[in-house]
Amino acid sequence: MSEAVTRTVTTPPGLLASLDPLLREWLPRQRWFAGKGRPVTGFALVTATELLPPSAKLGLYHLLVRAHQPLLPGHGGQEQPGDCYQLLIGVREALPPRLAPALIGHVTQGPLAGRTVYEALHDARPADLLLEALRTRARIGGLRFERDPDQEIRSGLVPRLMTAEQSNSSVVYGDTFILKLLRRIVPGINPDLELPLSLAREGCPRVPPPTAWMVADAEGAAASAPAQPYVLGVLQPFVQGATDGWELALRELAKGEDFVAEARALGRATAEVHTALARALPTVTLGHSQLRSLVAGMTERLEAAVHAVPALRPYAAGLRSAYSAVDELAAEGSTWTAQRVHGDLHLGQCLRSPAGDWSLIDFEGEPARPLAERRMPQPAVRDVAGMLRSFDYAARSVDPPQPEWAGHCRAAYCSGYAEAAGRDPRTDPVLLRAYETDKAVYEVVYEARHRPEWLPVPMAAVRRLAAPDPT
């Protein structure tokens, strides 16, 4: 077993100030930047670690920076601290042509004046360094690279950056590992590491087990209340030749094939993960007070959505009834079990191997939600509702739409879930309808803001869910 490597580092003063004007232009253009629509007015440095000292050929810095942005109109016009982002900044005298797409800019002041800086994940050497640090369990400044002691990492694996648009960044090493680097960073236990580790201890084969992970120590913590570390990235086995569920579903739709067998198998896989999570982590019972809070949150989101998207107004009363039905059952004494769940389950979060086995990935939850909320136990039907909405999206992304295809998939998914869990989500129609309604309302707001041409997809669900008999 490799011995842990510890290295102290120094970072030149003025580093962030020299990068500031370049990052203000570059950061908002990134797919994973969460503050779109508001200018970046400055940065605060959370941590800075020199991974490679800048030489004539290559330097490398790991930064956690907090972007300052003005509040939206109606909030006083003041700036807020903003989100914290993980950056890997490469430094060269000049970029070779192969790295042109990674360019951030040319530094004109400070310790890097005269150098070119770029997104280092596009470069093989920095990507190699990350894997080697994980393999040797290195400690570099405030960065800690941890590894499961029972798993080995072979050196010399060729890295490649995945170019698909996503809210984080992923590097594949050979056909052996995939390193997911989180971009928007919050302190605390991240479910994208916590839940796969818990499932690995339970021996659940439906989720690739973490092989290694990156953590940054929080600085400036008081001894009486130590700050929680930042989880930066997770290395997991790469499922070679796998197809994600969204691409597979669209392929079958294009061929005019049904997806029933795959939907049933995916339902079984989801139930197996839920069952393992319920064994591995505590469950709770939701009584009237907890359910009243749940309903209040859903209702509040609906009211905000109706204000933002006037097309929802004719359906508001019917949608609200989906939530009040839950409150009425709770007032009569009904309770529900809550457990840890995936939190953002859809077809794109599922992989099918060439052998036909399904895996669930990306347990981060909805990144826009607070971390404490993402780690709360919730009814398992929340995940089910997310997948049902995903079948609907796939069926309505083709021309002409295929709602019958979605209906068959939804039924097969629930049947497969029942086969593995011993309970059918459709036997809990009130809570399932409430969660599906909440998801559809979220989708309406998202599409209205970002993809207006997709708005008819969730609006079709809204019309169905607002009807007196949504089935």
XYZ file of C-alpha atoms in Angstrom:
471
model
C 0.000 0.000 0.000
C 1.311 3.447 -0.911
C 2.351 5.728 1.923
C 0.557 9.035 2.216
C 2.482 11.958 0.751
C 2.441 15.273 2.627
C 3.660 18.507 1.077
C 3.483 22.063 2.353
C 2.929 24.763 -0.238
C 3.084 28.522 -0.526
C 0.878 30.604 -2.742
C 2.116 33.965 -4.070
C 0.341 37.012 -2.628
C -1.844 38.872 -5.059
C -2.732 35.739 -7.023
C -6.506 36.251 -6.994
C -6.218 39.970 -7.741
C -4.212 39.174 -10.855
C -6.817 36.662 -12.033
C -9.878 38.738 -11.077
C -10.550 40.571 -14.387
C -10.154 37.369 -16.394
C -12.377 35.291 -14.113
C -15.152 37.913 -14.214
C -15.457 37.302 -17.959
C -14.759 33.562 -18.041
C -16.681 32.188 -15.068
C -20.231 33.284 -16.079
C -19.787 31.525 -19.440
C -19.303 28.112 -17.826
C -22.175 25.633 -17.944
C -21.838 24.952 -14.212
C -21.957 28.601 -13.122
C -25.123 29.042 -11.065
C -25.410 32.841 -10.990
C -26.290 33.478 -14.621
C -28.070 36.719 -15.380
C -26.204 38.718 -12.724
C -22.723 40.215 -13.229
C -19.775 39.118 -11.119
C -18.460 42.164 -9.256
C -15.558 40.536 -7.425
C -14.180 37.475 -5.689
C -13.172 36.382 -2.217
C -10.506 33.722 -1.833
C -11.596 30.761 0.302
C -8.511 28.562 -0.235
C -5.567 28.596 -2.652
C -3.158 25.691 -3.129
C -0.164 25.596 -5.430
C -0.127 22.096 -6.916
C 2.716 22.812 -9.350
C 4.973 25.879 -9.011
C 4.813 27.973 -12.192
C 7.807 27.078 -14.326
C 8.669 27.831 -17.910
C 6.348 25.016 -19.003
C 3.509 24.553 -16.542
C 2.089 25.765 -13.250
C -1.080 24.635 -11.511
C -3.255 26.213 -8.817
C -6.285 24.844 -7.025
C -8.635 27.620 -5.941
C -11.875 27.873 -4.039
C -13.299 31.305 -4.768
C -16.546 32.941 -3.764
C -18.143 35.057 -6.492
C -19.776 38.312 -5.420
C -22.932 39.221 -7.323
C -25.645 41.869 -6.844
C -28.985 40.745 -5.551
C -31.931 40.578 -7.920
C -34.180 43.668 -8.159
C -36.407 44.042 -5.155
C -33.760 42.861 -2.691
C -32.202 46.230 -1.966
C -29.603 46.126 -4.725
C -26.897 44.983 -2.317
C -24.257 42.389 -3.081
C -24.408 38.931 -1.565
C -21.477 36.607 -0.839
C -22.492 34.329 -3.703
C -21.545 30.748 -4.433
C -18.157 29.144 -3.869
C -16.574 27.512 -6.941
C -13.744 25.043 -7.379
C -11.221 26.084 -10.048
C -8.131 24.342 -11.398
C -6.025 27.024 -13.057
C -3.187 26.020 -15.353
C -0.371 28.468 -16.086
C 1.778 28.444 -19.244
C 3.878 30.918 -21.202
C 1.677 30.191 -24.212
C -1.014 27.623 -24.932
C -0.430 24.928 -27.539
C -3.229 24.740 -30.149
C -4.770 21.648 -28.532
C -5.529 23.702 -25.385
C -7.031 26.710 -27.186
C -10.612 25.864 -26.076
C -9.423 25.943 -22.443
C -8.150 29.538 -22.545
C -9.138 31.803 -19.663
C -6.907 34.724 -20.651
C -3.534 36.450 -20.533
C -2.491 37.895 -17.175
C -1.234 41.483 -17.253
C -0.498 42.138 -13.573
C 0.553 40.461 -10.336
C 2.675 37.346 -9.795
C 1.531 35.697 -13.054
C 1.974 38.767 -15.276
C 2.939 37.784 -18.801
C 1.602 34.234 -18.454
C -1.446 32.554 -19.956
C -3.985 30.871 -17.674
C -6.445 28.181 -18.699
C -8.894 25.518 -17.462
C -6.414 22.839 -16.425
C -8.743 19.839 -16.686
C -8.297 19.976 -20.476
C -4.602 19.195 -19.952
C -3.326 15.641 -19.386
C -0.559 16.559 -16.917
C -2.800 18.280 -14.320
C -5.367 15.479 -14.677
C -2.572 12.935 -14.104
C -1.501 14.820 -10.990
C -4.979 14.538 -9.452
C -5.114 10.777 -9.964
C -1.601 10.321 -8.573
C -2.508 12.392 -5.504
C -5.540 10.157 -4.928
C -3.449 7.017 -5.461
C -0.820 8.094 -2.901
C -3.322 9.635 -0.447
C -1.447 12.925 -0.679
C -1.773 15.952 1.615
C -0.962 19.145 -0.282
C -1.517 22.277 1.767
C -5.143 22.187 2.861
C -6.091 19.539 0.283
C -6.544 15.940 1.373
C -6.745 13.083 -1.110
C -8.404 10.062 0.512
C -8.725 6.508 -0.762
C -10.534 3.323 0.225
C -7.641 1.258 1.645
C -9.079 -1.903 0.092
C -9.030 -0.478 -3.435
C -5.968 0.127 -5.556
C -5.484 2.777 -8.216
C -3.177 1.911 -11.091
C -0.967 4.738 -12.353
C -0.487 5.578 -16.013
C -4.180 5.667 -16.962
C -4.783 8.126 -19.819
C -7.190 10.937 -18.805
C -9.859 12.531 -20.964
C -12.244 15.308 -20.013
C -15.896 14.555 -20.697
C -17.375 17.326 -22.814
C -21.088 16.674 -22.235
C -22.829 19.620 -20.595
C -23.320 19.024 -16.904
C -23.379 20.913 -13.633
C -19.954 19.540 -12.643
C -16.835 18.314 -14.485
C -15.781 14.704 -15.058
C -12.469 13.158 -16.120
C -12.315 9.538 -17.291
C -9.053 7.646 -16.695
C -8.595 4.952 -19.303
C -11.712 2.845 -19.059
C -11.195 2.248 -15.343
C -12.209 5.296 -13.282
C -14.225 8.481 -13.548
C -13.414 11.483 -11.359
C -16.346 13.815 -10.767
C -15.165 17.252 -9.655
C -17.861 19.284 -7.955
C -17.904 22.880 -9.133
C -20.238 24.651 -6.727
C -18.825 23.853 -3.297
C -20.487 24.007 0.122
C -19.022 22.926 3.455
C -20.315 19.743 5.020
C -21.027 16.121 4.221
C -21.918 15.897 0.541
C -24.521 13.220 -0.282
C -22.659 12.461 -3.527
C -19.974 10.855 -1.329
C -22.015 9.971 1.751
C -24.722 7.892 0.063
C -22.500 5.826 -2.301
C -20.200 5.050 0.650
C -23.194 3.909 2.703
C -24.486 1.790 -0.183
C -21.051 0.236 -0.683
C -21.015 -0.830 2.965
C -24.416 -2.452 2.378
C -23.049 -4.297 -0.651
C -25.559 -2.666 -3.012
C -24.374 -3.353 -6.576
C -26.579 -0.679 -8.161
C -24.249 2.244 -7.350
C -20.532 2.375 -8.257
C -18.618 2.443 -4.933
C -16.305 5.404 -4.257
C -12.659 4.478 -4.762
C -11.192 7.792 -3.596
C -12.216 11.376 -2.888
C -10.851 14.905 -2.512
C -11.470 17.129 0.509
C -10.386 20.667 1.442
C -10.017 21.690 5.060
C -11.946 24.802 6.000
C -9.755 27.628 7.246
C -10.333 30.008 10.102
C -12.534 27.684 12.153
C -12.940 28.311 15.854
C -11.761 25.529 18.134
C -15.159 25.400 19.853
C -17.025 25.110 16.542
C -14.735 23.624 13.888
C -15.840 24.323 10.339
C -16.799 21.370 8.199
C -14.513 20.417 5.298
C -15.411 20.832 1.643
C -15.946 17.692 -0.446
C -14.366 18.478 -3.817
C -14.578 15.329 -5.915
C -15.244 11.595 -5.985
C -13.422 8.882 -7.972
C -15.569 5.868 -8.885
C -15.296 2.867 -11.224
C -16.141 3.758 -14.812
C -18.935 1.639 -16.305
C -17.365 0.928 -19.685
C -19.745 0.989 -22.629
C -22.666 2.165 -20.499
C -25.523 4.213 -21.951
C -27.428 6.718 -19.864
C -31.154 6.165 -19.594
C -32.117 9.390 -21.355
C -30.090 8.614 -24.483
C -31.327 5.020 -24.480
C -34.968 6.077 -24.148
C -34.671 8.587 -27.004
C -32.996 5.941 -29.168
C -35.858 3.510 -28.604
C -38.423 6.219 -29.278
C -36.699 7.106 -32.551
C -36.876 3.462 -33.615
C -40.523 3.181 -32.636
C -39.664 0.628 -29.939
C -41.196 0.458 -26.502
C -39.141 0.810 -23.322
C -41.255 -1.336 -21.053
C -38.685 -4.006 -20.175
C -36.030 -1.386 -19.433
C -38.457 0.711 -17.377
C -39.388 -2.332 -15.300
C -35.708 -3.188 -14.711
C -35.009 0.425 -13.777
C -37.872 0.325 -11.283
C -36.333 -2.744 -9.662
C -32.927 -1.031 -9.497
C -34.442 2.064 -7.862
C -36.220 -0.045 -5.256
C -33.027 -1.956 -4.464
C -31.201 1.323 -3.838
C -34.023 2.646 -1.651
C -34.112 -0.586 0.361
C -30.350 -0.483 0.914
C -30.450 3.180 1.948
C -33.217 2.432 4.459
C -30.993 -0.269 5.978
C -27.856 1.851 5.982
C -29.180 5.162 7.331
C -31.874 6.202 9.805
C -35.516 6.474 8.782
C -38.120 8.709 10.398
C -41.906 8.863 10.583
C -43.564 11.990 9.215
C -46.565 13.005 11.283
C -49.012 15.855 10.853
C -46.636 18.668 11.830
C -43.880 17.491 9.472
C -46.340 16.944 6.639
C -47.898 20.354 7.221
C -44.440 21.857 6.734
C -43.940 19.753 3.596
C -47.266 20.922 2.149
C -46.498 24.537 3.049
C -43.237 24.377 1.121
C -44.935 22.926 -1.949
C -47.697 25.525 -1.783
C -45.195 28.351 -1.425
C -43.308 27.153 -4.511
C -46.593 26.972 -6.426
C -47.548 30.544 -5.516
C -44.136 31.816 -6.613
C -44.418 29.856 -9.865
C -47.879 31.253 -10.635
C -46.486 34.744 -10.130
C -43.523 34.024 -12.428
C -45.417 32.116 -15.152
C -48.952 33.434 -15.743
C -49.808 30.365 -17.846
C -50.135 28.454 -14.556
C -52.948 30.626 -13.176
C -55.911 28.691 -14.649
C -54.593 25.497 -13.027
C -53.485 26.882 -9.650
C -56.544 25.726 -7.695
C -56.360 22.194 -9.081
C -52.636 21.960 -8.383
C -53.109 23.293 -4.871
C -55.641 20.522 -4.230
C -52.864 17.959 -4.794
C -51.089 19.389 -1.763
C -54.141 19.942 0.441
C -55.091 16.280 -0.065
C -51.869 15.293 1.711
C -52.631 17.672 4.573
C -56.140 16.261 4.905
C -54.870 12.679 5.183
C -52.259 13.760 7.735
C -54.928 15.530 9.804
C -56.836 12.241 9.865
C -53.796 10.511 11.342
C -51.985 9.161 8.277
C -48.202 9.013 8.534
C -45.427 8.295 6.052
C -41.945 6.877 6.415
C -39.093 9.069 5.243
C -35.576 7.912 4.419
C -32.519 9.077 2.507
C -33.221 9.164 -1.225
C -31.430 10.079 -4.436
C -33.074 13.501 -4.505
C -32.803 14.296 -8.221
C -33.660 11.054 -9.982
C -34.312 11.042 -13.731
C -33.300 9.004 -16.752
C -30.057 10.921 -17.174
C -28.928 9.806 -13.695
C -29.133 6.122 -14.644
C -26.627 4.004 -16.576
C -27.257 0.699 -18.316
C -24.213 -1.508 -18.801
C -23.726 -3.565 -21.992
C -24.867 -6.569 -19.942
C -28.195 -4.826 -19.274
C -27.619 -3.954 -15.603
C -28.819 -0.568 -14.360
C -26.816 1.702 -12.033
C -27.827 4.956 -10.342
C -25.317 7.830 -10.232
C -24.998 11.459 -9.097
C -26.410 11.495 -5.569
C -25.683 15.184 -5.086
C -29.391 16.040 -5.143
C -30.661 19.324 -6.547
C -27.569 21.585 -6.235
C -29.691 24.722 -5.837
C -31.180 23.367 -2.607
C -29.357 23.895 0.727
C -27.132 20.977 1.728
C -29.033 20.381 4.985
C -32.262 20.044 3.009
C -30.674 17.630 0.514
C -29.553 15.399 3.417
C -32.981 15.232 5.070
C -34.940 11.950 4.994
C -37.829 12.136 2.537
C -40.554 9.781 1.308
C -39.198 7.418 -1.344
C -41.988 8.411 -3.723
C -40.154 11.678 -4.322
C -37.601 9.768 -6.416
C -40.372 7.805 -8.106
C -42.151 11.028 -9.067
C -38.937 12.387 -10.594
C -38.558 9.307 -12.774
C -42.197 9.407 -13.859
C -41.703 12.990 -14.984
C -38.588 11.921 -16.898
C -40.528 9.334 -18.916
C -43.003 12.068 -19.780
C -40.196 14.370 -20.938
C -38.724 11.685 -23.178
C -42.089 10.912 -24.762
C -42.809 14.565 -25.472
C -39.351 15.375 -26.839
C -40.190 13.642 -30.121
C -42.490 14.776 -32.924
C -45.242 13.814 -32.669
C -45.292 13.297 -28.881
C -45.887 9.754 -27.645
C -47.882 10.034 -24.379
C -48.952 6.373 -24.612
C -45.253 5.378 -24.610
C -44.778 7.336 -21.398
C -47.849 5.732 -19.822
C -46.561 2.229 -20.508
C -43.135 3.128 -19.102
C -44.602 4.699 -15.977
C -46.688 1.602 -15.277
C -43.783 -0.768 -15.931
C -41.435 1.261 -13.723
C -43.869 1.150 -10.805
C -44.447 -2.585 -11.316
C -40.703 -3.237 -11.312
C -40.342 -1.150 -8.177
C -43.067 -3.176 -6.485
C -41.342 -6.451 -7.422
C -38.170 -5.439 -5.552
C -39.599 -3.316 -2.727
C -42.741 -5.302 -1.954
C -44.888 -2.171 -2.263
C -46.194 -0.386 -5.335
C -45.796 3.422 -5.381
C -49.214 3.647 -7.023
C -50.820 2.443 -3.788
C -49.868 5.852 -2.334
C -51.517 8.035 -4.999
C -52.027 11.151 -2.882
C -48.375 11.657 -1.915
C -47.159 10.531 -5.343
C -49.429 13.084 -7.044
C -48.202 15.825 -4.705
C -44.560 15.143 -5.475
C -45.179 14.847 -9.195
C -47.092 18.133 -9.103
C -44.275 19.835 -7.213
C -41.793 18.590 -9.820
C -43.963 19.720 -12.754
C -44.356 23.185 -11.238
C -40.564 23.436 -10.896
C -40.202 22.348 -14.536
C -42.629 25.035 -15.725
C -40.573 27.781 -14.095
C -37.298 26.345 -15.385
C -38.493 26.000 -18.974
C -40.121 29.441 -18.996
C -36.808 30.986 -17.956
C -34.320 28.885 -19.898
C -36.035 26.912 -22.692
C -39.414 28.428 -23.608
C -39.788 26.016 -26.507
C -39.955 23.150 -23.972
C -42.697 24.772 -21.862
C -45.492 22.664 -23.441
C -43.913 19.518 -21.925
C -44.502 20.325 -18.235
C -47.683 22.245 -19.052
C -49.196 19.027 -20.403
C -48.471 17.425 -17.036
C -49.896 20.440 -15.214
C -53.210 20.079 -17.072
C -53.362 16.384 -16.123
C -52.344 16.842 -12.494
C -54.753 19.744 -11.945
C -57.741 17.680 -13.118
C -60.137 16.269 -10.493
C -59.031 12.751 -11.478
C -55.344 13.100 -12.456
C -55.048 9.434 -13.427
